[in-house]
Coordinates of C-alpha atoms in Angstrom, one line a residue:
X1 CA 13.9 -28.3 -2.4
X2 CA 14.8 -25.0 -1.0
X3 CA 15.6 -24.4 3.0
X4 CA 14.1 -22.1 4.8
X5 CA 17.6 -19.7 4.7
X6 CA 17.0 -20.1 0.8
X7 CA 13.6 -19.1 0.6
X8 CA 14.2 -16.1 2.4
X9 CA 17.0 -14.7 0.6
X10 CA 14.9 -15.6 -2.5
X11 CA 12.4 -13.0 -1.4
X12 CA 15.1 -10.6 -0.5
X13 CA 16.3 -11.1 -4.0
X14 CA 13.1 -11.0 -5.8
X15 CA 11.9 -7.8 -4.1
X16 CA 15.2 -5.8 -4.5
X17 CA 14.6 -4.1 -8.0
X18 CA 11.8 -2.3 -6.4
X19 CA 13.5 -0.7 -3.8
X20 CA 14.6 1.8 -6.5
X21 CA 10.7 3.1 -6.4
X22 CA 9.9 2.5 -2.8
X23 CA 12.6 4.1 -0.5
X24 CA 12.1 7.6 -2.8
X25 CA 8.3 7.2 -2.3
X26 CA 9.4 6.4 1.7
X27 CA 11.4 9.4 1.9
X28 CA 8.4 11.5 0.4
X29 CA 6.0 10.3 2.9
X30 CA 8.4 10.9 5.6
X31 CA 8.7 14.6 4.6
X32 CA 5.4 15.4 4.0
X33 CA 4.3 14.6 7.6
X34 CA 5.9 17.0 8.6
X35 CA 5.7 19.3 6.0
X36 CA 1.5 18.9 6.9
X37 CA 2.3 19.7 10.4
X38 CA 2.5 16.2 12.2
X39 CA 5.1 15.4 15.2
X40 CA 7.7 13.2 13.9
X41 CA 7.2 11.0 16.2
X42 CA 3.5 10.6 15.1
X43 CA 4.7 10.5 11.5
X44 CA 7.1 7.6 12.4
X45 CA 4.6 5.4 14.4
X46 CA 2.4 6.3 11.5
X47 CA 4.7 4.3 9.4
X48 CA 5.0 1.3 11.2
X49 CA 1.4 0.7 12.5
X50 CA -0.2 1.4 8.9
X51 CA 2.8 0.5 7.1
X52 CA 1.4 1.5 3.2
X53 CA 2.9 4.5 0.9
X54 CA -0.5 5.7 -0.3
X55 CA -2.6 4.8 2.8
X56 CA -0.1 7.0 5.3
X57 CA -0.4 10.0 2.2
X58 CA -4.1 10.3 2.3
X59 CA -4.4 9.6 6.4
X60 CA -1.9 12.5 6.8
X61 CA -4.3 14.5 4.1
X62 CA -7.3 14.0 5.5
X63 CA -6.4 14.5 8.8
X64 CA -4.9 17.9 7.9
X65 CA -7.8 19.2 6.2
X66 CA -10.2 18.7 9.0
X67 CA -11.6 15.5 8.3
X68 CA -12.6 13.5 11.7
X69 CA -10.1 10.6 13.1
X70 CA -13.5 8.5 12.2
X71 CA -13.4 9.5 8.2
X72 CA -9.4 8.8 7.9
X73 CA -9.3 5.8 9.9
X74 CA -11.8 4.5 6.9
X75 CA -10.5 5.7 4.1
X76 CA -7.3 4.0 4.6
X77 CA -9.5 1.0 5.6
X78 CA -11.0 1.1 2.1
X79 CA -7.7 1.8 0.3
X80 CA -5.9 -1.1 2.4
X81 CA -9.2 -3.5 1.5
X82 CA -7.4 -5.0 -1.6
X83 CA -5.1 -6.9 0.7
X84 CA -7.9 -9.2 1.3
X85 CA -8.0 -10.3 -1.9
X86 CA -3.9 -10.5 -1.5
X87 CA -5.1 -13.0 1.8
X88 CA -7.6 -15.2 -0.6
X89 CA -5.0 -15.8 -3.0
X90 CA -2.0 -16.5 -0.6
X91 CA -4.1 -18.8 2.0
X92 CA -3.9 -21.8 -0.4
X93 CA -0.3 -21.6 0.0
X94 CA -0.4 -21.0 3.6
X95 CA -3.4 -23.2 4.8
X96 CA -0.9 -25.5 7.3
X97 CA 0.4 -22.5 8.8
X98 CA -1.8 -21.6 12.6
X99 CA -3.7 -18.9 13.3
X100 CA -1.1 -16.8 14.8
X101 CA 1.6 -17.4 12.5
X102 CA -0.7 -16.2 9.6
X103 CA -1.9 -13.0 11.4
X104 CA 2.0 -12.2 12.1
X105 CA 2.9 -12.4 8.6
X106 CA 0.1 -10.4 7.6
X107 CA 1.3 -7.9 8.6
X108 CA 4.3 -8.0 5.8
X109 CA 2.2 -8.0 3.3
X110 CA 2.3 -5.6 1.0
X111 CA 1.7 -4.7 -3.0
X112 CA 5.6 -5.1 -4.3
X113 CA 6.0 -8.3 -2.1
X114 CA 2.4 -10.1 -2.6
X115 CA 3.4 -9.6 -6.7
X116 CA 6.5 -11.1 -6.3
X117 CA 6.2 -13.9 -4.0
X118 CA 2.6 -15.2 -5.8
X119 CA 4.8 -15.4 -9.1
X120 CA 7.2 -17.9 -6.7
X121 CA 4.6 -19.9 -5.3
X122 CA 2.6 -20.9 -8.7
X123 CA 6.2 -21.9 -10.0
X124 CA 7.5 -23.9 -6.8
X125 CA 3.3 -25.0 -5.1
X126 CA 5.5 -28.4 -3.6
X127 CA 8.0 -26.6 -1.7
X128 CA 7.5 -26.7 2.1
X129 CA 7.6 -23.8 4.2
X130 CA 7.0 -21.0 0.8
X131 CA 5.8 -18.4 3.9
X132 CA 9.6 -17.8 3.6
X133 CA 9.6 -16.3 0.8
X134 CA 7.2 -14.1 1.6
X135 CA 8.6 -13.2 5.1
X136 CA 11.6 -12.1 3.0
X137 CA 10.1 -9.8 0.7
X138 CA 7.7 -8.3 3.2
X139 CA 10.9 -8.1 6.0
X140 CA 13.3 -6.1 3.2
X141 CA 10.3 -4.1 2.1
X142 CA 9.5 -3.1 6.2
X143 CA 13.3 -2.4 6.9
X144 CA 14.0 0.0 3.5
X145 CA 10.5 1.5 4.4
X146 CA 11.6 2.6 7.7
X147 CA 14.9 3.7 7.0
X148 CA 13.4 5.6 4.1
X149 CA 10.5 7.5 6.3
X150 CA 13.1 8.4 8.8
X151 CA 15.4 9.5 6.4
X152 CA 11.9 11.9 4.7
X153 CA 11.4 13.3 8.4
X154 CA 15.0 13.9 8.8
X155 CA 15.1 16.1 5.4
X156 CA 11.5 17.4 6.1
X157 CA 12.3 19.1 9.2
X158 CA 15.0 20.8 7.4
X159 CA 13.4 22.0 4.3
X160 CA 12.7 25.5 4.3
X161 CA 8.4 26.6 4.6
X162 CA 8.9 28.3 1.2
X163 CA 10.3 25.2 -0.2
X164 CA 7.2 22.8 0.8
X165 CA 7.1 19.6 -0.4
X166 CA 2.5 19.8 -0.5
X167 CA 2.8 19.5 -4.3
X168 CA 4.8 16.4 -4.1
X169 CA 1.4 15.2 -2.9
X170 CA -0.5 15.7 -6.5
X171 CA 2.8 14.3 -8.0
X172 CA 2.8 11.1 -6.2
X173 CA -0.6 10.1 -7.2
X174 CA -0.4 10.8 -10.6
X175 CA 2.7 8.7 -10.8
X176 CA 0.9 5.6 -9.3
X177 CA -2.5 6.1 -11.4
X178 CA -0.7 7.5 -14.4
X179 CA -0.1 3.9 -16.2
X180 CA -4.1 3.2 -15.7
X181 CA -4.8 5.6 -18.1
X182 CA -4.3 3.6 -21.0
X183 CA -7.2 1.5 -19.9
X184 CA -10.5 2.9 -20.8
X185 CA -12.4 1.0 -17.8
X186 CA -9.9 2.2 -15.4
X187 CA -10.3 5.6 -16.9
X188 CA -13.9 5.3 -16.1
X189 CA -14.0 4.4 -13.1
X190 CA -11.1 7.6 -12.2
X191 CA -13.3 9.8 -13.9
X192 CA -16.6 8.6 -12.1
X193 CA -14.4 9.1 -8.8
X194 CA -13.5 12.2 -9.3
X195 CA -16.9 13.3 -10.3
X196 CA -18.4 11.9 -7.3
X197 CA -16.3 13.5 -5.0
X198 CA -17.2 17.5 -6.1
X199 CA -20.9 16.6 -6.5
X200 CA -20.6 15.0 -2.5
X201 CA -17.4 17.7 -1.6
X202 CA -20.1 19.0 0.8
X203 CA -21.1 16.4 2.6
X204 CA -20.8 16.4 6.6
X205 CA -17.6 14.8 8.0
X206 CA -15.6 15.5 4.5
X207 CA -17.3 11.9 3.9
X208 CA -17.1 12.6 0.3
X209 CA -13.6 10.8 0.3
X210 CA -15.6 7.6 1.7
X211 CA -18.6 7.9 -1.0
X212 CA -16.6 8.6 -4.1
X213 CA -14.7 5.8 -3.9
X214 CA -17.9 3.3 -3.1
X215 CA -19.5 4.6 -5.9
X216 CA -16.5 4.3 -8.3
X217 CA -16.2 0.6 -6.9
X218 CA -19.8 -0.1 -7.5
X219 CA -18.8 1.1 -11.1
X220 CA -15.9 -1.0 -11.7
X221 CA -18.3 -4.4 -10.8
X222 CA -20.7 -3.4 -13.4
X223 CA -18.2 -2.6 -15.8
X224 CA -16.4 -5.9 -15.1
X225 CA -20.2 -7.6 -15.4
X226 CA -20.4 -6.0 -18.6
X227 CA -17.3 -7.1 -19.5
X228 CA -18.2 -10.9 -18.9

């Protein structure tokens, strides 16, 4: 049986290796606030209130391409929507755990640390108190995350306007989609995306980033139907 003091270095331990992807991706997000325009302060409290890589990217986006508060505040909604799948998995686990307690740790849930601490609870389901575990990978993950926006901000208010970092934008998409595209279903459902989004480009509110992504979605269920 692990303590609690165990558990939580575990998660420390286990996320660790993929710090060497997050605090670069931090320091990007961090830089291109401001290189978009955005107060630091704004970028910062960004970072901490929605606390997601690709969810503060396309907020910052949208938001400086005109879209309405109303249109980014749902489009991270709709990116961040996969953690409720994270919640249905992990809630066997953490079923003894209040209300309260559950909705604090929520919070630290996030992509790397879900991965890593779902792989620990299958191998260990007796161990008491597992929400450890993933208190320590979410709490390592929040404090490099910080340090790493601040550190972006820091840099971005330095670059040079002729040196903008906008195309690191592009870049950093392609580098989280980029191993998808092996998959022909996934490729489908990119493709039907991005499709989606020129034929609705016009739509009022720039709500084409809202309907290209529902209609991808409705995609991937059929193909996943199909599939069955």
């Amino acid at each position: 049986m692990f303590s609690k003091k165990q558990l939580f270095a575990k998660g420390m331990m286990d996320i660790s290796p993929h710090m060497l992807s997050v605090i670069p991706f931090g320091i990007i997000c961090g830089a291109i606030g401001v290189e978009l325009g955005f107060s630091p302060y704004l970028v910062y409290a960004m970072s901490i209130i929605i606390f997601g890589g690709a969810s503060q990217i396309v907020f910052l986006q949208v938001l400086s391409g005109g879209a309405s508060s109303l249109v980014a505040i749902t489009s991270v909604g709709i990116i961040n929507s996969r953690h409720l799948l994270y919640g249905a998995v992990l809630s066997e686990y953490l079923d003894k755990l209040s209300f309260i307690k559950k909705l604090l740790i929520s919070y630290f849930v996030v992509d790397q640390g879900f991965s890593e601490s779902n792989k620990f609870f299958k191998k260990n389901k007796n161990e008491q108190h597992l929400h450890y575990h993933l208190i320590g990978t979410g709490g390592t993950m929040w404090v490099c995350w910080q340090i790493a926006t601040l550190s972006g901000i820091i840099l971005g208010s330095f670059v040079p306007e002729e040196l903008g970092l906008k195309f690191t934008i592009p870049l950093t998409f392609i580098a989280i989609v980029v191993q998808d595209l092996k998959k022909i279903d996934h490729l489908i459902v990119m493709i039907t995306c991005g499709l989606s989004s020129l034929l609705f480009f016009d739509a009022p509110f720039k709500s084409y980033i809202i309907i290209s992504p529902v209609i991808a979605l409705i995609v991937a269920s059929l193909i996943l139907r199909f599939k069955k």
